[in-house]
PDB file of C-alpha atoms and ligand atoms in Angstrom:
ATOM      1  CA  MET A  30      -8.044 -24.403 -16.097  1.00 81.00           C
ATOM      2  CA  LYS A  31      -9.311 -22.034 -18.787  1.00 89.00           C
ATOM      3  CA  PRO A  32      -7.061 -19.052 -19.559  1.00 95.00           C
ATOM      4  CA  LEU A  33      -8.034 -15.612 -18.302  1.00 98.00           C
ATOM      5  CA  ASP A  34      -9.760 -13.340 -20.809  1.00 98.00           C
ATOM      6  CA  LEU A  35      -8.600  -9.717 -20.970  1.00 98.00           C
ATOM      7  CA  ASP A  36     -10.305  -6.603 -22.282  1.00 98.00           C
ATOM      8  CA  VAL A  37      -8.174  -3.491 -22.810  1.00 98.00           C
ATOM      9  CA  PHE A  38      -9.525  -0.041 -23.670  1.00 97.00           C
ATOM     10  CA  LEU A  39      -8.327   3.544 -23.638  1.00 96.00           C
ATOM     11  CA  CYS A  40     -10.138   5.991 -21.354  1.00 96.00           C
ATOM     12  CA  ARG A  41      -9.811   9.534 -20.017  1.00 96.00           C
ATOM     13  CA  THR A  42      -7.137  10.691 -22.462  1.00 93.00           C
ATOM     14  CA  ASP A  43      -4.310   8.175 -22.324  1.00 95.00           C
ATOM     15  CA  ASN A  44      -5.169   5.784 -19.468  1.00 97.00           C
ATOM     16  CA  PHE A  45      -5.595   2.107 -20.173  1.00 98.00           C
ATOM     17  CA  GLY A  46      -8.522   0.326 -18.613  1.00 98.00           C
ATOM     18  CA  VAL A  47      -8.025  -3.428 -18.275  1.00 98.00           C
ATOM     19  CA  LEU A  48     -10.583  -6.025 -17.270  1.00 98.00           C
ATOM     20  CA  VAL A  49      -9.395  -9.492 -16.274  1.00 98.00           C
ATOM     21  CA  HIS A  50     -12.108 -12.129 -16.529  1.00 98.00           C
ATOM     22  CA  ASP A  51     -11.947 -15.676 -15.204  1.00 98.00           C
ATOM     23  CA  PRO A  52     -14.307 -17.804 -17.305  1.00 97.00           C
ATOM     24  CA  GLU A  53     -14.262 -20.627 -14.709  1.00 97.00           C
ATOM     25  CA  THR A  54     -15.754 -18.547 -11.914  1.00 97.00           C
ATOM     26  CA  GLY A  55     -17.179 -15.507 -13.702  1.00 98.00           C
ATOM     27  CA  LEU A  56     -15.015 -13.178 -11.605  1.00 98.00           C
ATOM     28  CA  THR A  57     -13.950  -9.958 -13.317  1.00 98.00           C
ATOM     29  CA  ALA A  58     -11.320  -7.592 -11.959  1.00 98.00           C
ATOM     30  CA  SER A  59     -10.843  -4.057 -13.167  1.00 98.00           C
ATOM     31  CA  ILE A  60      -7.196  -3.076 -12.939  1.00 98.00           C
ATOM     32  CA  ASP A  61      -7.628   0.357 -11.366  1.00 98.00           C
ATOM     33  CA  ALA A  62     -10.759   2.368 -12.126  1.00 98.00           C
ATOM     34  CA  PRO A  63      -9.780   5.373 -14.215  1.00 98.00           C
ATOM     35  CA  ASP A  64     -13.312   6.082 -15.386  1.00 97.00           C
ATOM     36  CA  ALA A  65     -16.403   4.263 -14.078  1.00 98.00           C
ATOM     37  CA  ASP A  66     -18.480   4.810 -17.235  1.00 98.00           C
ATOM     38  CA  ALA A  67     -15.727   3.423 -19.461  1.00 98.00           C
ATOM     39  CA  VAL A  68     -15.268   0.380 -17.210  1.00 98.00           C
ATOM     40  CA  ILE A  69     -19.031  -0.294 -17.135  1.00 98.00           C
ATOM     41  CA  ALA A  70     -19.256   0.073 -20.918  1.00 98.00           C
ATOM     42  CA  ALA A  71     -16.405  -2.391 -21.413  1.00 98.00           C
ATOM     43  CA  ALA A  72     -17.939  -4.875 -18.967  1.00 98.00           C
ATOM     44  CA  ASP A  73     -21.350  -4.547 -20.628  1.00 98.00           C
ATOM     45  CA  ARG A  74     -19.871  -5.177 -24.085  1.00 98.00           C
ATOM     46  CA  ARG A  75     -18.494  -8.476 -22.779  1.00 98.00           C
ATOM     47  CA  GLY A  76     -21.438  -9.357 -20.539  1.00 98.00           C
ATOM     48  CA  TRP A  77     -19.138  -9.346 -17.499  1.00 98.00           C
ATOM     49  CA  THR A  78     -19.888  -8.184 -13.948  1.00 98.00           C
ATOM     50  CA  ILE A  79     -17.136  -6.414 -12.033  1.00 98.00           C
ATOM     51  CA  SER A  80     -16.342  -8.404  -8.889  1.00 98.00           C
ATOM     52  CA  HIS A  81     -13.040  -6.726  -7.942  1.00 98.00           C
ATOM     53  CA  ILE A  82     -10.957  -3.626  -8.433  1.00 98.00           C
ATOM     54  CA  PHE A  83      -7.207  -4.126  -8.091  1.00 98.00           C
ATOM     55  CA  THR A  84      -5.884  -0.668  -7.263  1.00 98.00           C
ATOM     56  CA  THR A  85      -2.213   0.037  -7.968  1.00 98.00           C
ATOM     57  CA  HIS A  86      -1.829   3.532  -6.496  1.00 98.00           C
ATOM     58  CA  HIS A  87      -3.781   6.525  -5.262  1.00 98.00           C
ATOM     59  CA  HIS A  88      -3.634   8.938  -8.225  1.00 98.00           C
ATOM     60  CA  THR A  89      -7.029  10.262  -9.257  1.00 98.00           C
ATOM     61  CA  ASP A  90      -6.769   8.877 -12.779  1.00 98.00           C
ATOM     62  CA  HIS A  91      -6.504   5.367 -11.267  1.00 98.00           C
ATOM     63  CA  VAL A  92      -9.138   5.529  -8.505  1.00 98.00           C
ATOM     64  CA  GLU A  93     -11.735   8.037  -9.626  1.00 98.00           C
ATOM     65  CA  GLY A  94     -14.218   5.307 -10.621  1.00 98.00           C
ATOM     66  CA  ASN A  95     -13.884   3.288  -7.397  1.00 98.00           C
ATOM     67  CA  LEU A  96     -16.980   4.447  -5.555  1.00 98.00           C
ATOM     68  CA  ALA A  97     -19.296   4.493  -8.568  1.00 98.00           C
ATOM     69  CA  LEU A  98     -18.259   0.947  -9.484  1.00 98.00           C
ATOM     70  CA  LYS A  99     -18.661  -0.223  -5.902  1.00 98.00           C
ATOM     71  CA  GLU A 100     -22.111   1.351  -5.795  1.00 98.00           C
ATOM     72  CA  LYS A 101     -23.132  -0.416  -9.010  1.00 98.00           C
ATOM     73  CA  TYR A 102     -21.555  -3.842  -8.494  1.00 98.00           C
ATOM     74  CA  GLY A 103     -20.738  -4.123  -4.782  1.00 98.00           C
ATOM     75  CA  CYS A 104     -17.260  -5.127  -5.918  1.00 98.00           C
ATOM     76  CA  GLU A 105     -14.352  -5.692  -3.546  1.00 98.00           C
ATOM     77  CA  ILE A 106     -11.544  -3.137  -3.784  1.00 98.00           C
ATOM     78  CA  ILE A 107      -8.008  -4.311  -3.094  1.00 98.00           C
ATOM     79  CA  GLY A 108      -5.094  -1.872  -2.877  1.00 98.00           C
ATOM     80  CA  PRO A 109      -1.732  -0.931  -1.389  1.00 98.00           C
ATOM     81  CA  ILE A 110      -1.458  -0.774   2.376  1.00 98.00           C
ATOM     82  CA  ASN A 111       0.898   2.198   2.190  1.00 97.00           C
ATOM     83  CA  GLU A 112      -1.694   4.351   0.420  1.00 97.00           C
ATOM     84  CA  ALA A 113      -4.797   2.953   2.086  1.00 97.00           C
ATOM     85  CA  VAL A 114      -6.063   6.297   3.381  1.00 97.00           C
ATOM     86  CA  ALA A 115      -5.971   7.830  -0.105  1.00 97.00           C
ATOM     87  CA  ILE A 116      -7.910   5.098  -1.918  1.00 98.00           C
ATOM     88  CA  PRO A 117     -11.709   5.459  -1.959  1.00 98.00           C
ATOM     89  CA  GLY A 118     -13.734   2.408  -0.955  1.00 98.00           C
ATOM     90  CA  LEU A 119     -10.773   0.182  -0.133  1.00 98.00           C
ATOM     91  CA  ASP A 120     -11.788  -3.179   1.389  1.00 98.00           C
ATOM     92  CA  MET A 121      -8.530  -5.074   1.652  1.00 98.00           C
ATOM     93  CA  THR A 122      -4.909  -3.929   1.796  1.00 98.00           C
ATOM     94  CA  MET A 123      -1.902  -5.653   0.274  1.00 98.00           C
ATOM     95  CA  SER A 124       1.795  -5.336   0.967  1.00 98.00           C
ATOM     96  CA  ASP A 125       4.914  -6.684  -0.676  1.00 98.00           C
ATOM     97  CA  ASP A 126       4.871 -10.385  -1.536  1.00 98.00           C
ATOM     98  CA  ASP A 127       1.299 -10.909  -0.369  1.00 98.00           C
ATOM     99  CA  THR A 128      -0.445 -13.573  -2.407  1.00 98.00           C
ATOM    100  CA  PHE A 129      -4.085 -14.342  -3.047  1.00 98.00           C
ATOM    101  CA  LEU A 130      -6.205 -16.343  -5.441  1.00 98.00           C
ATOM    102  CA  PHE A 131      -8.346 -14.860  -8.204  1.00 98.00           C
ATOM    103  CA  GLY A 132     -10.528 -17.885  -8.859  1.00 97.00           C
ATOM    104  CA  GLU A 133      -7.810 -20.508  -9.071  1.00 97.00           C
ATOM    105  CA  HIS A 134      -5.236 -18.067 -10.462  1.00 98.00           C
ATOM    106  CA  PRO A 135      -2.474 -17.136  -8.018  1.00 98.00           C
ATOM    107  CA  VAL A 136      -1.671 -13.442  -7.758  1.00 98.00           C
ATOM    108  CA  ARG A 137       1.407 -12.006  -6.061  1.00 98.00           C
ATOM    109  CA  VAL A 138       1.685  -8.372  -5.016  1.00 98.00           C
ATOM    110  CA  ILE A 139       4.968  -6.580  -5.702  1.00 98.00           C
ATOM    111  CA  GLU A 140       5.563  -3.247  -3.989  1.00 98.00           C
ATOM    112  CA  THR A 141       7.280  -0.840  -6.356  1.00 98.00           C
ATOM    113  CA  PRO A 142       7.787   2.521  -4.630  1.00 98.00           C
ATOM    114  CA  GLY A 143       8.904   5.344  -6.911  1.00 98.00           C
ATOM    115  CA  HIS A 144       6.057   6.910  -8.880  1.00 98.00           C
ATOM    116  CA  THR A 145       4.183   6.960  -5.574  1.00 98.00           C
ATOM    117  CA  ALA A 146       5.403   5.785  -2.188  1.00 98.00           C
ATOM    118  CA  GLY A 147       3.095   2.791  -1.974  1.00 98.00           C
ATOM    119  CA  HIS A 148       2.563   1.729  -5.609  1.00 98.00           C
ATOM    120  CA  ILE A 149       1.965  -1.985  -6.075  1.00 98.00           C
ATOM    121  CA  CYS A 150       1.967  -4.227  -9.137  1.00 98.00           C
ATOM    122  CA  TYR A 151      -0.108  -7.381  -9.528  1.00 98.00           C
ATOM    123  CA  HIS A 152       1.679 -10.449 -10.860  1.00 98.00           C
ATOM    124  CA  PHE A 153      -0.497 -13.339 -12.015  1.00 98.00           C
ATOM    125  CA  THR A 154       2.297 -15.838 -11.581  1.00 98.00           C
ATOM    126  CA  ASP A 155       0.936 -18.892 -13.424  1.00 97.00           C
ATOM    127  CA  ASP A 156      -0.612 -16.773 -16.184  1.00 98.00           C
ATOM    128  CA  LYS A 157       2.623 -14.803 -16.621  1.00 98.00           C
ATOM    129  CA  LEU A 158       0.778 -11.486 -16.555  1.00 98.00           C
ATOM    130  CA  LEU A 159       2.013  -8.337 -14.842  1.00 98.00           C
ATOM    131  CA  PHE A 160      -0.154  -5.279 -14.233  1.00 98.00           C
ATOM    132  CA  ALA A 161       2.511  -2.631 -13.733  1.00 98.00           C
ATOM    133  CA  ALA A 162       0.379   0.553 -13.968  1.00 98.00           C
ATOM    134  CA  ASP A 163       2.639   3.608 -13.593  1.00 98.00           C
ATOM    135  CA  THR A 164       5.812   1.800 -12.514  1.00 98.00           C
ATOM    136  CA  LEU A 165       6.924   0.297 -15.830  1.00 98.00           C
ATOM    137  CA  PHE A 166       5.687   1.512 -19.216  1.00 98.00           C
ATOM    138  CA  ALA A 167       6.582   0.269 -22.671  1.00 98.00           C
ATOM    139  CA  LEU A 168       9.999   1.908 -23.126  1.00 98.00           C
ATOM    140  CA  GLY A 169       9.478   4.062 -20.044  1.00 98.00           C
ATOM    141  CA  CYS A 170       8.830   4.265 -16.339  1.00 98.00           C
ATOM    142  CA  GLY A 171       6.620   6.436 -14.172  1.00 98.00           C
ATOM    143  CA  ARG A 172       7.602   9.906 -13.087  1.00 97.00           C
ATOM    144  CA  LEU A 173       9.078  10.062  -9.601  1.00 98.00           C
ATOM    145  CA  PHE A 174       6.559  12.012  -7.554  1.00 97.00           C
ATOM    146  CA  GLU A 175       7.071  10.516  -4.110  1.00 97.00           C
ATOM    147  CA  ARG A 176      10.355   8.601  -3.976  1.00 97.00           C
ATOM    148  CA  PRO A 177      13.943   9.202  -5.103  1.00 97.00           C
ATOM    149  CA  PRO A 178      15.412   7.590  -8.220  1.00 98.00           C
ATOM    150  CA  ALA A 179      17.313   4.892  -6.321  1.00 98.00           C
ATOM    151  CA  ASP A 180      14.032   3.550  -4.910  1.00 98.00           C
ATOM    152  CA  MET A 181      12.502   3.332  -8.395  1.00 98.00           C
ATOM    153  CA  TRP A 182      15.605   1.632  -9.754  1.00 98.00           C
ATOM    154  CA  HIS A 183      15.292  -1.036  -7.066  1.00 98.00           C
ATOM    155  CA  SER A 184      11.562  -1.381  -7.729  1.00 98.00           C
ATOM    156  CA  LEU A 185      12.263  -1.933 -11.431  1.00 98.00           C
ATOM    157  CA  GLN A 186      14.847  -4.571 -10.544  1.00 98.00           C
ATOM    158  CA  LYS A 187      12.115  -6.496  -8.706  1.00 98.00           C
ATOM    159  CA  LEU A 188      10.158  -6.607 -11.972  1.00 98.00           C
ATOM    160  CA  ALA A 189      13.214  -7.372 -14.103  1.00 98.00           C
ATOM    161  CA  VAL A 190      13.699 -10.780 -12.462  1.00 98.00           C
ATOM    162  CA  LEU A 191      10.271 -12.061 -13.521  1.00 98.00           C
ATOM    163  CA  PRO A 192      10.154 -14.561 -16.416  1.00 98.00           C
ATOM    164  CA  ASP A 193      11.143 -13.032 -19.764  1.00 98.00           C
ATOM    165  CA  GLU A 194       7.873 -14.053 -21.385  1.00 98.00           C
ATOM    166  CA  THR A 195       5.776 -12.119 -18.818  1.00 98.00           C
ATOM    167  CA  ALA A 196       3.181  -9.976 -20.613  1.00 98.00           C
ATOM    168  CA  ILE A 197       3.169  -6.494 -19.115  1.00 98.00           C
ATOM    169  CA  TYR A 198       0.073  -4.286 -19.040  1.00 98.00           C
ATOM    170  CA  PHE A 199       0.848  -0.689 -18.149  1.00 98.00           C
ATOM    171  CA  GLY A 200      -1.163   2.367 -17.198  1.00 98.00           C
ATOM    172  CA  HIS A 201      -0.747   4.839 -20.054  1.00 97.00           C
ATOM    173  CA  GLU A 202      -0.235   4.994 -23.806  1.00 97.00           C
ATOM    174  CA  TYR A 203       2.975   7.030 -23.679  1.00 96.00           C
ATOM    175  CA  THR A 204       4.965   4.679 -25.878  1.00 97.00           C
ATOM    176  CA  LEU A 205       5.605   6.902 -28.891  1.00 97.00           C
ATOM    177  CA  SER A 206       7.128   9.676 -26.793  1.00 97.00           C
ATOM    178  CA  ASN A 207       9.026   7.067 -24.784  1.00 98.00           C
ATOM    179  CA  ALA A 208      10.443   5.536 -27.972  1.00 98.00           C
ATOM    180  CA  ARG A 209      11.659   8.877 -29.289  1.00 98.00           C
ATOM    181  CA  PHE A 210      13.308   9.578 -25.952  1.00 98.00           C
ATOM    182  CA  ALA A 211      14.860   6.099 -25.701  1.00 98.00           C
ATOM    183  CA  LEU A 212      16.595   6.658 -29.043  1.00 98.00           C
ATOM    184  CA  THR A 213      18.389   9.696 -27.573  1.00 98.00           C
ATOM    185  CA  ILE A 214      19.821   7.506 -24.784  1.00 97.00           C
ATOM    186  CA  ASP A 215      20.537   4.317 -26.712  1.00 97.00           C
ATOM    187  CA  PRO A 216      20.852   5.420 -30.373  1.00 97.00           C
ATOM    188  CA  ASP A 217      22.866   2.430 -31.616  1.00 97.00           C
ATOM    189  CA  ASN A 218      20.541  -0.250 -30.200  1.00 98.00           C
ATOM    190  CA  GLU A 219      19.305  -2.056 -33.333  1.00 98.00           C
ATOM    191  CA  ARG A 220      16.442  -3.762 -31.502  1.00 98.00           C
ATOM    192  CA  LEU A 221      15.298  -0.388 -30.165  1.00 98.00           C
ATOM    193  CA  LYS A 222      15.485   1.241 -33.587  1.00 98.00           C
ATOM    194  CA  ALA A 223      13.348  -1.531 -35.079  1.00 98.00           C
ATOM    195  CA  ARG A 224      10.864  -1.314 -32.224  1.00 98.00           C
ATOM    196  CA  ALA A 225      10.620   2.470 -32.465  1.00 98.00           C
ATOM    197  CA  ALA A 226       9.781   2.155 -36.161  1.00 98.00           C
ATOM    198  CA  GLU A 227       7.068  -0.419 -35.351  1.00 97.00           C
ATOM    199  CA  ILE A 228       5.635   1.913 -32.709  1.00 97.00           C
ATOM    200  CA  GLU A 229       5.591   4.897 -35.073  1.00 97.00           C
ATOM    201  CA  ALA A 230       3.596   2.771 -37.537  1.00 97.00           C
ATOM    202  CA  LEU A 231       1.186   1.402 -34.898  1.00 96.00           C
ATOM    203  CA  ARG A 232       0.423   4.824 -33.486  1.00 95.00           C
ATOM    204  CA  ALA A 233       0.023   6.354 -36.948  1.00 96.00           C
ATOM    205  CA  GLU A 234      -2.792   3.809 -37.412  1.00 96.00           C
ATOM    206  CA  GLY A 235      -4.249   4.737 -34.014  1.00 94.00           C
ATOM    207  CA  ARG A 236      -3.393   1.309 -32.562  1.00 95.00           C
ATOM    208  CA  PHE A 237      -2.200   0.673 -28.986  1.00 96.00           C
ATOM    209  CA  THR A 238       1.185  -0.645 -27.937  1.00 97.00           C
ATOM    210  CA  ILE A 239      -0.075  -2.720 -24.997  1.00 97.00           C
ATOM    211  CA  PRO A 240       0.980  -5.273 -23.837  1.00 98.00           C
ATOM    212  CA  THR A 241       4.718  -5.522 -23.938  1.00 98.00           C
ATOM    213  CA  THR A 242       6.931  -8.322 -22.638  1.00 98.00           C
ATOM    214  CA  LEU A 243       9.677  -8.254 -20.084  1.00 98.00           C
ATOM    215  CA  ALA A 244      12.149  -9.641 -22.636  1.00 98.00           C
ATOM    216  CA  LEU A 245      11.443  -6.771 -25.000  1.00 98.00           C
ATOM    217  CA  GLU A 246      11.725  -4.172 -22.247  1.00 98.00           C
ATOM    218  CA  LYS A 247      15.044  -5.584 -21.040  1.00 98.00           C
ATOM    219  CA  GLU A 248      16.400  -5.239 -24.588  1.00 98.00           C
ATOM    220  CA  THR A 249      15.056  -1.771 -25.339  1.00 98.00           C
ATOM    221  CA  ASN A 250      13.794   0.177 -22.288  1.00 98.00           C
ATOM    222  CA  PRO A 251      16.550   2.557 -21.134  1.00 98.00           C
ATOM    223  CA  PHE A 252      15.107   2.648 -17.611  1.00 98.00           C
ATOM    224  CA  LEU A 253      15.941  -1.062 -17.217  1.00 98.00           C
ATOM    225  CA  ARG A 254      19.331  -0.673 -18.905  1.00 98.00           C
ATOM    226  CA  ALA A 255      21.297   1.675 -16.641  1.00 98.00           C
ATOM    227  CA  GLY A 256      23.965  -1.039 -16.442  1.00 97.00           C
ATOM    228  CA  ASP A 257      24.390  -1.259 -20.209  1.00 98.00           C
ATOM    229  CA  PRO A 258      27.953  -0.334 -21.291  1.00 97.00           C
ATOM    230  CA  ALA A 259      26.875   1.529 -24.461  1.00 97.00           C
ATOM    231  CA  ILE A 260      24.345   3.648 -22.570  1.00 98.00           C
ATOM    232  CA  ARG A 261      26.868   4.436 -19.839  1.00 98.00           C
ATOM    233  CA  ARG A 262      29.398   5.430 -22.494  1.00 97.00           C
ATOM    234  CA  ASN A 263      26.874   7.658 -24.283  1.00 97.00           C
ATOM    235  CA  LEU A 264      26.065   9.437 -21.020  1.00 98.00           C
ATOM    236  CA  LEU A 265      29.759   9.741 -20.046  1.00 98.00           C
ATOM    237  CA  MET A 266      28.849   7.877 -16.845  1.00 98.00           C
ATOM    238  CA  GLU A 267      30.991   4.753 -17.136  1.00 97.00           C
ATOM    239  CA  THR A 268      32.235   4.972 -13.546  1.00 96.00           C
ATOM    240  CA  LYS A 269      28.877   5.822 -11.952  1.00 98.00           C
ATOM    241  CA  THR A 270      26.494   3.490 -10.131  1.00 98.00           C
ATOM    242  CA  ASN A 271      23.403   2.074 -11.798  1.00 98.00           C
ATOM    243  CA  GLU A 272      21.284   4.237  -9.514  1.00 98.00           C
ATOM    244  CA  GLU A 273      23.114   7.372 -10.671  1.00 98.00           C
ATOM    245  CA  VAL A 274      22.782   6.415 -14.342  1.00 98.00           C
ATOM    246  CA  PHE A 275      19.090   5.682 -13.855  1.00 98.00           C
ATOM    247  CA  ALA A 276      18.604   9.056 -12.122  1.00 98.00           C
ATOM    248  CA  GLU A 277      20.256  10.840 -15.045  1.00 98.00           C
ATOM    249  CA  ILE A 278      18.052   9.044 -17.590  1.00 98.00           C
ATOM    250  CA  ARG A 279      14.929   9.892 -15.562  1.00 98.00           C
ATOM    251  CA  LYS A 280      15.995  13.546 -15.302  1.00 97.00           C
ATOM    252  CA  ARG A 281      16.560  13.753 -19.062  1.00 98.00           C
ATOM    253  CA  LYS A 282      13.131  12.256 -19.714  1.00 97.00           C
ATOM    254  CA  ASP A 283      11.510  14.793 -17.391  1.00 96.00           C
ATOM    255  CA  ASN A 284      13.023  17.512 -19.558  1.00 96.00           C
ATOM    256  CA  PHE A 285      12.473  15.791 -22.924  1.00 94.00           C
TER     257      PHE A 285
HETATM  258 ZN1  LIG B  18       0.013   7.728 -11.392  1.00 56.70          ZN
END
C-alpha cells in the first residue's frame, strides 16, 4: 500500500489546512475546512479532488468552507455526533471509537471533549497519524470553551496512550507563544529549552512547527505533564491531583 500524501498550508490567520491524499484510490480528505478558497487552491496545486471533509468540531474557523466545498466537489462531510446540528452539510456522524476506512487506511475516531463538548480527533492507526485540531497543539492544548478542565485532562490522556512515534497535526500555529509559556511552567526541562530555541529559530524564518510527535509532546508539553514531579513542585501543587494541576496550568495559560 502506498503511503498517504499530505499537504499542509496556513490559512485565515493561523489555521492549518491539511489535505490527506490516498494515491491508491485518488481520495482526498480535507481535515476541517477553515477556508474554501485556500483548500481549493491547495487541491488544485496538487491536482487533487476533495472527496471528504473530516470535521473535528463546530467552530467557524473549522467549518466555514464546508458548504462551498460540498457545492464544488460533492464531497462527503464526516463529523462529531455531539455537534451534528452545528456543522454545515454534515453527511455522516462519528462517535468515540468508531472506525472507518479511507481507501484501505483504517481511521479511528477519538472523542476529546474539552475545547468543545463534542470535539473529535482522527487517528489513522496504521499510518500513525493523528489529526488533533484544537485538542492538542505543539506545546499546548485548546482553550476550554465548553467543558471543565478535568474533561480535557482525560481527553488528553486518551491521546497520550497512542504510539510515541505518532505524527500529530494540529489546528493552529500557536507554538511560539506556547513555548514561551511552557518555559514558565517547566523552566528546568532541558528538552523543552532546546525545543523552544528551535521553535524561535523556525518562526523567525517564517516556517511552521507542524507536525509534532507524541513522544516530543510527552517530554515537553506541560498540558500532558501535570503528573511531573518538577512541574508540581514549581507550582507548589505536590499534593494535588493531576486534574487540579492541569486546571492550574490551563488557567495560567489563559492569562499569559
Ligand atoms: Zn476551535
